[in-house]
CSV table of C-alpha atoms (C1' of nucleotides) in Angstrom, one decimal:
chain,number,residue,atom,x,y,z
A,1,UNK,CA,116.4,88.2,94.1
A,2,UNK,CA,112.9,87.8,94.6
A,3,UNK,CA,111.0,88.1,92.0
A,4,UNK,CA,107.5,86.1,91.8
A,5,UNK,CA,105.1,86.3,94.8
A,6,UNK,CA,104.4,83.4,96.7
A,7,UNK,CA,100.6,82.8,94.7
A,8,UNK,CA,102.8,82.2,91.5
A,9,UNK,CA,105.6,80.6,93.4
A,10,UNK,CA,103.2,78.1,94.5
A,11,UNK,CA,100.8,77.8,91.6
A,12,UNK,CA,104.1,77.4,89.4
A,13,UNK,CA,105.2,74.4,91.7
A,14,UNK,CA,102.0,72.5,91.6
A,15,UNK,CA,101.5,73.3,87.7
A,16,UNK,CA,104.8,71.9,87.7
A,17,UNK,CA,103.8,68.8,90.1
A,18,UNK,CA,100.7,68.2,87.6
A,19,UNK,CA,102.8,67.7,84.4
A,20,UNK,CA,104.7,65.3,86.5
A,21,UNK,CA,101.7,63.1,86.4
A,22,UNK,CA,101.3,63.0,83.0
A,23,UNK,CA,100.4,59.6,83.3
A,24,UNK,CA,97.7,59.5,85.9
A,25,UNK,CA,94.5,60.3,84.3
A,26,UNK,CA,91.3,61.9,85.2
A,27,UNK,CA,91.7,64.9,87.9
A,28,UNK,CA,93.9,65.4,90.6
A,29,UNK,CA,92.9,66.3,94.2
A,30,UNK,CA,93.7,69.8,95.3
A,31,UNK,CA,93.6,69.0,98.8
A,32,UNK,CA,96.5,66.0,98.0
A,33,UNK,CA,98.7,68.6,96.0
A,34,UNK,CA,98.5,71.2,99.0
A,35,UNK,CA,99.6,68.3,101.4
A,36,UNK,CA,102.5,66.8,99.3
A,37,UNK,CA,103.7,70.0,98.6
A,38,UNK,CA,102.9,71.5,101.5
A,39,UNK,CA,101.4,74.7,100.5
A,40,UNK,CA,98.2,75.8,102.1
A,41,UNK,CA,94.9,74.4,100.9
A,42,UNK,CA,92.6,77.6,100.4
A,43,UNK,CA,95.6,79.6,99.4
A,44,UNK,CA,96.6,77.3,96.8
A,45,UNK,CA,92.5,76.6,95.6
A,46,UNK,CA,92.3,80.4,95.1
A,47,UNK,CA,95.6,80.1,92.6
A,48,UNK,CA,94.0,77.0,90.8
A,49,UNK,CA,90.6,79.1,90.6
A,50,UNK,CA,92.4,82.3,88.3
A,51,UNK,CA,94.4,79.7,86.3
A,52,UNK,CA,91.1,77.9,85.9
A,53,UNK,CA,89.6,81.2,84.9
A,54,UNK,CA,92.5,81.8,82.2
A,55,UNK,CA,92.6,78.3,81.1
A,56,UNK,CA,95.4,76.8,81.9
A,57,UNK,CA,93.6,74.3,84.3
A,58,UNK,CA,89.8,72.6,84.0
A,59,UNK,CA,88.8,71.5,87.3
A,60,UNK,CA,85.8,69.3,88.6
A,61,UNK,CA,83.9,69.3,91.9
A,62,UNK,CA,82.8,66.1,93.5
A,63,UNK,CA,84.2,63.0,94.5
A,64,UNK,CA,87.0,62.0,92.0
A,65,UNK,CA,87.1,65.7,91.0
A,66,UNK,CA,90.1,67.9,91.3
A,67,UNK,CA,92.0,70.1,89.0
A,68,UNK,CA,93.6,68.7,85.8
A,69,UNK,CA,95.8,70.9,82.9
A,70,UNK,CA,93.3,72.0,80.3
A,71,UNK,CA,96.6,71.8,77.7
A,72,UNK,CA,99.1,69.3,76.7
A,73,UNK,CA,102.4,70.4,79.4
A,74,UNK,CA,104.6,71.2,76.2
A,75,UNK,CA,102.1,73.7,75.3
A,76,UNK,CA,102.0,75.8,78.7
A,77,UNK,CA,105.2,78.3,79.3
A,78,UNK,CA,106.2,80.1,82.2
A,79,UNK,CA,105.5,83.1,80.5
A,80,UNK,CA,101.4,82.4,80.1
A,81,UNK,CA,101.5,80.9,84.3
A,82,UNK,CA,103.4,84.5,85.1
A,83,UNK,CA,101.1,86.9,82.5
A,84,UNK,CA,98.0,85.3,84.1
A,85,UNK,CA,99.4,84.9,87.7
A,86,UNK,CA,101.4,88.7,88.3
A,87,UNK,CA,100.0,90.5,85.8
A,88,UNK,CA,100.1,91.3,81.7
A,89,UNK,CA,102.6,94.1,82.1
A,90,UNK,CA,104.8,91.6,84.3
A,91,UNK,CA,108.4,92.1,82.0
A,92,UNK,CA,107.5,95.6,80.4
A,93,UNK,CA,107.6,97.5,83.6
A,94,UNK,CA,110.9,99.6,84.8
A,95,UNK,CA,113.5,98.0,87.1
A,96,UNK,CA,113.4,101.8,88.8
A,97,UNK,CA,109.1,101.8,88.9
A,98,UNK,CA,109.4,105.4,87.2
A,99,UNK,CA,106.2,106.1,85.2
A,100,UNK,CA,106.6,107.4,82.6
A,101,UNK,CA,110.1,105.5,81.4
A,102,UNK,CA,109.5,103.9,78.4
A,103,UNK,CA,111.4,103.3,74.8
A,104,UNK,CA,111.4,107.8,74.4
A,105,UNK,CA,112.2,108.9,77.8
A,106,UNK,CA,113.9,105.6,79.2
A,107,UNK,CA,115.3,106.2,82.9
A,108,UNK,CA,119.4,105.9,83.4
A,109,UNK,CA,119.0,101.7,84.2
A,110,UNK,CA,116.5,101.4,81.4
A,111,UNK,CA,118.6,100.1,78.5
A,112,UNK,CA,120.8,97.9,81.1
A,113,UNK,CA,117.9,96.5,82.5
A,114,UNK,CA,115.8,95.8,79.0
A,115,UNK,CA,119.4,93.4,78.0
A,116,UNK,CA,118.9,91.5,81.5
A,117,UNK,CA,115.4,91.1,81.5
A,118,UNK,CA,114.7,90.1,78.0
A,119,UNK,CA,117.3,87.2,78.9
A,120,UNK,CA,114.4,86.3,81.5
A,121,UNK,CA,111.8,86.7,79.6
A,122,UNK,CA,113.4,84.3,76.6
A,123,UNK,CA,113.8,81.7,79.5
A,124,UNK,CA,110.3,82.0,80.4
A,125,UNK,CA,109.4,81.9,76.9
A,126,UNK,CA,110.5,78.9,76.4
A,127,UNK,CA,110.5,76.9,79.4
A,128,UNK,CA,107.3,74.4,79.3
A,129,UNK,CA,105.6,72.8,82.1
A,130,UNK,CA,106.8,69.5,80.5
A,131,UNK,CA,110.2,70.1,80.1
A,132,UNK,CA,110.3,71.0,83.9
A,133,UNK,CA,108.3,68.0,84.8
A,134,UNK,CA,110.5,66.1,83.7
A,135,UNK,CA,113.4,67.2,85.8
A,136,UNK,CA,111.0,66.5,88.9
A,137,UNK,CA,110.5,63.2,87.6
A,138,UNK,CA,114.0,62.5,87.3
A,139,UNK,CA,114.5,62.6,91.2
A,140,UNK,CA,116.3,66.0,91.0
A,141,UNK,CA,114.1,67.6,93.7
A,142,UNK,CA,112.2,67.2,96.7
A,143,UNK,CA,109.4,69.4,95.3
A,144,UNK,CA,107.2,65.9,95.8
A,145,UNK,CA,108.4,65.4,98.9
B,1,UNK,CA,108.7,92.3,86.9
B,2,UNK,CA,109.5,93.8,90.3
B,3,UNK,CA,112.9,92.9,92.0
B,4,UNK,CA,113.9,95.6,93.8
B,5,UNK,CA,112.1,96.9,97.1
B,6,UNK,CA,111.0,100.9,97.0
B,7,UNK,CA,113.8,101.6,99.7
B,8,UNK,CA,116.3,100.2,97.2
B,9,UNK,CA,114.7,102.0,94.1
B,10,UNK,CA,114.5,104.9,96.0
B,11,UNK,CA,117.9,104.6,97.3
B,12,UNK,CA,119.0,103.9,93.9
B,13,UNK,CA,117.5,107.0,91.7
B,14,UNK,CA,119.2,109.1,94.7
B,15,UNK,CA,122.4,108.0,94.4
B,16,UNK,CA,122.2,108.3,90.5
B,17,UNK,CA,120.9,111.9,90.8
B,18,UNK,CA,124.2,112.4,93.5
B,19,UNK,CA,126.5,110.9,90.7
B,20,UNK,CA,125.3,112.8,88.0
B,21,UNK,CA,126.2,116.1,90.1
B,22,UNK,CA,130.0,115.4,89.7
B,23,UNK,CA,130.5,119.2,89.4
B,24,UNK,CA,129.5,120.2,92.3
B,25,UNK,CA,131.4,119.9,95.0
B,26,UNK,CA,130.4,119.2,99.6
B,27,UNK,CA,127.3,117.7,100.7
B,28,UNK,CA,124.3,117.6,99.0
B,29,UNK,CA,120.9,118.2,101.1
B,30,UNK,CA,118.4,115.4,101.5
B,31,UNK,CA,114.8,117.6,101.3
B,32,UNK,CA,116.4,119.0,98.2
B,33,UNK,CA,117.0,115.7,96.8
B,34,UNK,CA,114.0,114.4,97.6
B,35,UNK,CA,111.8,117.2,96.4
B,36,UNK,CA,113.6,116.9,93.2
B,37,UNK,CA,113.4,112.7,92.9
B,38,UNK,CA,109.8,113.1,94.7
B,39,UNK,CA,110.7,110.6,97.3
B,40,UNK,CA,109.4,110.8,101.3
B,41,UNK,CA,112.4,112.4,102.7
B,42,UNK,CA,111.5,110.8,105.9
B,43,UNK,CA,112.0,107.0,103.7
B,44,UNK,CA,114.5,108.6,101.5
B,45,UNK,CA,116.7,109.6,104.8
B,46,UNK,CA,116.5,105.8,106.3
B,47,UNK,CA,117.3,104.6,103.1
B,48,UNK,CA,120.1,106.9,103.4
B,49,UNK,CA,121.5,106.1,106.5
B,50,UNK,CA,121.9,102.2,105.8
B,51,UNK,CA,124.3,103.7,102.9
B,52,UNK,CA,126.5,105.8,105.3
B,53,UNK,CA,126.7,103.0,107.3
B,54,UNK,CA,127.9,100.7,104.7
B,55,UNK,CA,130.0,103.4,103.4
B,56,UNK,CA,128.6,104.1,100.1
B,57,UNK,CA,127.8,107.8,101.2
B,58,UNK,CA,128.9,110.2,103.7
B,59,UNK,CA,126.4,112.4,105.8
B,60,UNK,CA,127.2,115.6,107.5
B,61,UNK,CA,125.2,117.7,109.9
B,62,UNK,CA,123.8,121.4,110.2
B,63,UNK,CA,123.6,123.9,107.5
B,64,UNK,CA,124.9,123.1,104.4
B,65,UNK,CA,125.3,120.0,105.6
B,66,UNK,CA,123.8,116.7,103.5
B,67,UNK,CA,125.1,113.5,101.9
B,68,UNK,CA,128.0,112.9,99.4
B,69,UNK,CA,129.1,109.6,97.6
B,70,UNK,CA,132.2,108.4,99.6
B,71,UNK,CA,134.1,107.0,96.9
B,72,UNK,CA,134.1,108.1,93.1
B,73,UNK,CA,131.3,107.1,91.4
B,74,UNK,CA,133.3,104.4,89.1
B,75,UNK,CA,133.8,102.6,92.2
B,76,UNK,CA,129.9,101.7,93.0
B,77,UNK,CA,128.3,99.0,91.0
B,78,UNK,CA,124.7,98.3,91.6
B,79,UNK,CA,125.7,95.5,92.7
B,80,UNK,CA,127.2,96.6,96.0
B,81,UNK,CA,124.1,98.9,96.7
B,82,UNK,CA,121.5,95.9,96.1
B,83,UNK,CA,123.5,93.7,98.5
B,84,UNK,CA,123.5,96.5,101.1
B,85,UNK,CA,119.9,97.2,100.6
B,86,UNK,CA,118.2,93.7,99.8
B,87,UNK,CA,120.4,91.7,101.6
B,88,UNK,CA,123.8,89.9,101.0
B,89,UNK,CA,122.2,87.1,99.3
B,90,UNK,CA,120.3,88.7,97.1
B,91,UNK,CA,121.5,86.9,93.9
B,92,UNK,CA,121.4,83.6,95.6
B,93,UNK,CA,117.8,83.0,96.1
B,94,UNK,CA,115.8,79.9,94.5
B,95,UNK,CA,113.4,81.5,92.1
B,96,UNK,CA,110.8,79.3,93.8
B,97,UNK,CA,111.6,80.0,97.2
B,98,UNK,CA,112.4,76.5,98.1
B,99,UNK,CA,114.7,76.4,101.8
B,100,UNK,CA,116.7,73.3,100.4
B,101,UNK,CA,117.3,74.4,96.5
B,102,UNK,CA,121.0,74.6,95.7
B,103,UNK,CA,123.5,72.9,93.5
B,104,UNK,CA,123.4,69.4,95.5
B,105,UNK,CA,119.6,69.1,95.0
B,106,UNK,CA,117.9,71.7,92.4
B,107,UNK,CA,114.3,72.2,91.7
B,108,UNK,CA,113.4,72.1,88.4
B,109,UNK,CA,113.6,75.6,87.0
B,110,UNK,CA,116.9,76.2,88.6
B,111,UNK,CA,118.8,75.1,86.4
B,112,UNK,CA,117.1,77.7,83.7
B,113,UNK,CA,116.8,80.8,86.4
B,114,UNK,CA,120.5,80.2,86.8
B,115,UNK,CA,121.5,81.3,83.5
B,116,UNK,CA,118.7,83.8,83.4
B,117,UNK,CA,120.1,85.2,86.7
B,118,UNK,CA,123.4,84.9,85.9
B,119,UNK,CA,123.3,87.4,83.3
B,120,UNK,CA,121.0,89.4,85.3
B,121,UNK,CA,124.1,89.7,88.1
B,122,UNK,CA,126.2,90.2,85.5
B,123,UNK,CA,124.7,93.5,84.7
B,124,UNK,CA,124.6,94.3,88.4
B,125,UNK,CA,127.9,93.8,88.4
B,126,UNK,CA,129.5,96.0,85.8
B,127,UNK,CA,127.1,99.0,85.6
B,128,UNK,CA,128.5,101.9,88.0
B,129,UNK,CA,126.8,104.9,89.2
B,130,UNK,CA,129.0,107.0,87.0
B,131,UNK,CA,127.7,105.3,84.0
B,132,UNK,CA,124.4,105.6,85.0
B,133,UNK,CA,125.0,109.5,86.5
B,134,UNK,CA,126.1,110.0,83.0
B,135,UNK,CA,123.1,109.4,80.7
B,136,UNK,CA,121.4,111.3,82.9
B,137,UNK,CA,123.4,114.1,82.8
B,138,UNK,CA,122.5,113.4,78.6
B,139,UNK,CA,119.1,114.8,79.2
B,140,UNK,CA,117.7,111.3,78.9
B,141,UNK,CA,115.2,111.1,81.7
B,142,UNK,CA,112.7,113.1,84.1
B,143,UNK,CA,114.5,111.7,87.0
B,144,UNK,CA,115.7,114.9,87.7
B,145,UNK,CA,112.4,116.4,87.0
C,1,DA,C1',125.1,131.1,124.5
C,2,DA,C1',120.9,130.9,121.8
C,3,DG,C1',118.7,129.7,117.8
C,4,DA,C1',118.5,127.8,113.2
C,5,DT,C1',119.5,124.0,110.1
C,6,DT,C1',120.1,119.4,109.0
C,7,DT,C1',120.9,114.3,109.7
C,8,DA,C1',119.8,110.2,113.1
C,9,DA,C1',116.7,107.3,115.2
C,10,DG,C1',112.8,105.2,116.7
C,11,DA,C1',107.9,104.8,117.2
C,12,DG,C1',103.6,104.9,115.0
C,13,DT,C1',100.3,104.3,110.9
C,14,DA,C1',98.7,102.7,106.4
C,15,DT,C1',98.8,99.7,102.5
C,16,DT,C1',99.8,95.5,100.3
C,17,DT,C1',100.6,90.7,100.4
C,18,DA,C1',100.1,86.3,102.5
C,19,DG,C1',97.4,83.1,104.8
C,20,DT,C1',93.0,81.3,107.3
C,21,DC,C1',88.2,80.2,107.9
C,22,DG,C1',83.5,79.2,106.9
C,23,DC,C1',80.0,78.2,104.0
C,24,DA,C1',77.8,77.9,99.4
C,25,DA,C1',77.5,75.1,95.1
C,26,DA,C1',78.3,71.1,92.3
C,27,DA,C1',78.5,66.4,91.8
C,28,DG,C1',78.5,61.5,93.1
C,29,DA,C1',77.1,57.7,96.4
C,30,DA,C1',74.0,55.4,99.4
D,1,DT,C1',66.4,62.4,98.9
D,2,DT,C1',70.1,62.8,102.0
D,3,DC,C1',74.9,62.6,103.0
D,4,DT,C1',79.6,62.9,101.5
D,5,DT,C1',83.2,64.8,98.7
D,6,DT,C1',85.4,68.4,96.5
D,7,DT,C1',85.9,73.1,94.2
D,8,DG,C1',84.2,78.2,94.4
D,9,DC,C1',84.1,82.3,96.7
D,10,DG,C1',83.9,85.9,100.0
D,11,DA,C1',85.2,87.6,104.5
D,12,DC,C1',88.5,87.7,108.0
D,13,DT,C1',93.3,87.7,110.2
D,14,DA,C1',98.4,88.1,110.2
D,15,DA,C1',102.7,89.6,108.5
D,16,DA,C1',105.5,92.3,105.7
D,17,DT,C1',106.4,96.5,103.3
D,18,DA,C1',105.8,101.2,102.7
D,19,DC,C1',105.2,105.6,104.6
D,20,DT,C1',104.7,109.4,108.4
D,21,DC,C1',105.7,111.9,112.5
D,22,DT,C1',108.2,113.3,116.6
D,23,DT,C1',112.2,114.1,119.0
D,24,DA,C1',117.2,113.9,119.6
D,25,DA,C1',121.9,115.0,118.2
D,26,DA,C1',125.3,117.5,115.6
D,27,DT,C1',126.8,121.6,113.5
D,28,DC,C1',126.7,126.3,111.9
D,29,DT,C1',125.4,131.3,112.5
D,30,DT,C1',124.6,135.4,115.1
DNA sequence: AAGATTTAAGAGTATTTAGTCGCAAAAGAA
DNA sequence: TTCTTTTGCGACTAAATACTCTTAAATCTT
């Protein structure tokens, strides 16, 4: 069940990797994060650059510069990473992609598929980036490799 | 929120315009269903073929010759079409793609996209193409255009 | 048997997504 | 000022997905 593509699969991860270094200050090397992580440099520095844009990250070029969260981690969800990342319209659209299916002329999986996904959604909603920075910092992952 | 692939959408909306013709009776003709869904008939008759081979539908040749749902339509769940089309482990993907997430060493949003997926699957898993043929029999949608 | 109809199958094309590369711009260090 | 570090940004390449076209095979009609 794929759902996210790989730019917010990886931005996700780092943003994830960031909160769980709440405790280093100052900004964190992109080029590091790519290699601990192992997600491609430039790919990954184009991700940081929209979530700069949007901000969720402040970044800083130079030596000692690097990407840092613009936000305390319990105040970015999943839901702002995936709006920004996939698009605004990312949990209004149809599970069959028909146009014009909406809340007056919803297709035959509409109301199914509204229960499912606003299950999702809620768990976006409500996830933070501290809450899962914590579970990496609990050695429950390889994500840091 | 994409999850499904076009093939499978497609493949989908077809077999819910099949089910919702319960009255009539032999094969029903791929270019008509695809003029009437507005799918490629070339894509829509691949999409086809995978089903016939996994014995969701069955095809006949020549004149007045088509497709037709192989078993009653209370007997197909979404689920078993997804599986053919995506891919048997369509449900068991880590929502962040990493090879080594799983129950022994979880990333940390698995836990939440577990639940999130679980009722997801769960809908998958109950909803039948009768049900579905139904409300479109109830004038609900322009599927059927 | 010949021709028409309709699915099967595979090759080919186009579009989207993913990933790479090179250089410009900002900022610090020597 | 010049060199080094590091992000910003645009162009390019590769791979996956979506779509199209052609021909073969099955079946019916005449």
């Amino acid at each position: 069940m794929k759902v996210l593509s790989k730019a917010t699969i990886y931005g996700l991860r780092a943003l994830v990797y960031l909160a769980s270094k709440k405790d280093r200050t100052g900004y964190l090397n992109i080029g590091e994060i790519s290699e601990k992580l192992n997600i491609s440099f430039h790919f990954l520095t184009k991700t940081f650059q929209t979530l700069t844009l949007h901000g969720i990250l402040e970044s800083y070029r130079g030596p000692n510069g690097g990407i840092a969260l613009k936000k305390p981690a319990d105040q970015i969800f999943l839901t702002d990473i995936v709006h920004i990342l996939e698009g605004a319209d990312f949990f209004d659209k149809c599970l069959l992609g028909l146009p014009g299916c909406g809340v007056e002329a919803p297709c035959p999986v509409h109301d199914f598929w509204k229960d499912a996904k606003k299950s999702v959604k809620h768990e976006f909603d409500i996830t933070s980036l501290a809450e899962l920075g914590e579970k990496v910092s609990d050695e429950r992952m390889r994500l840091v490799s």
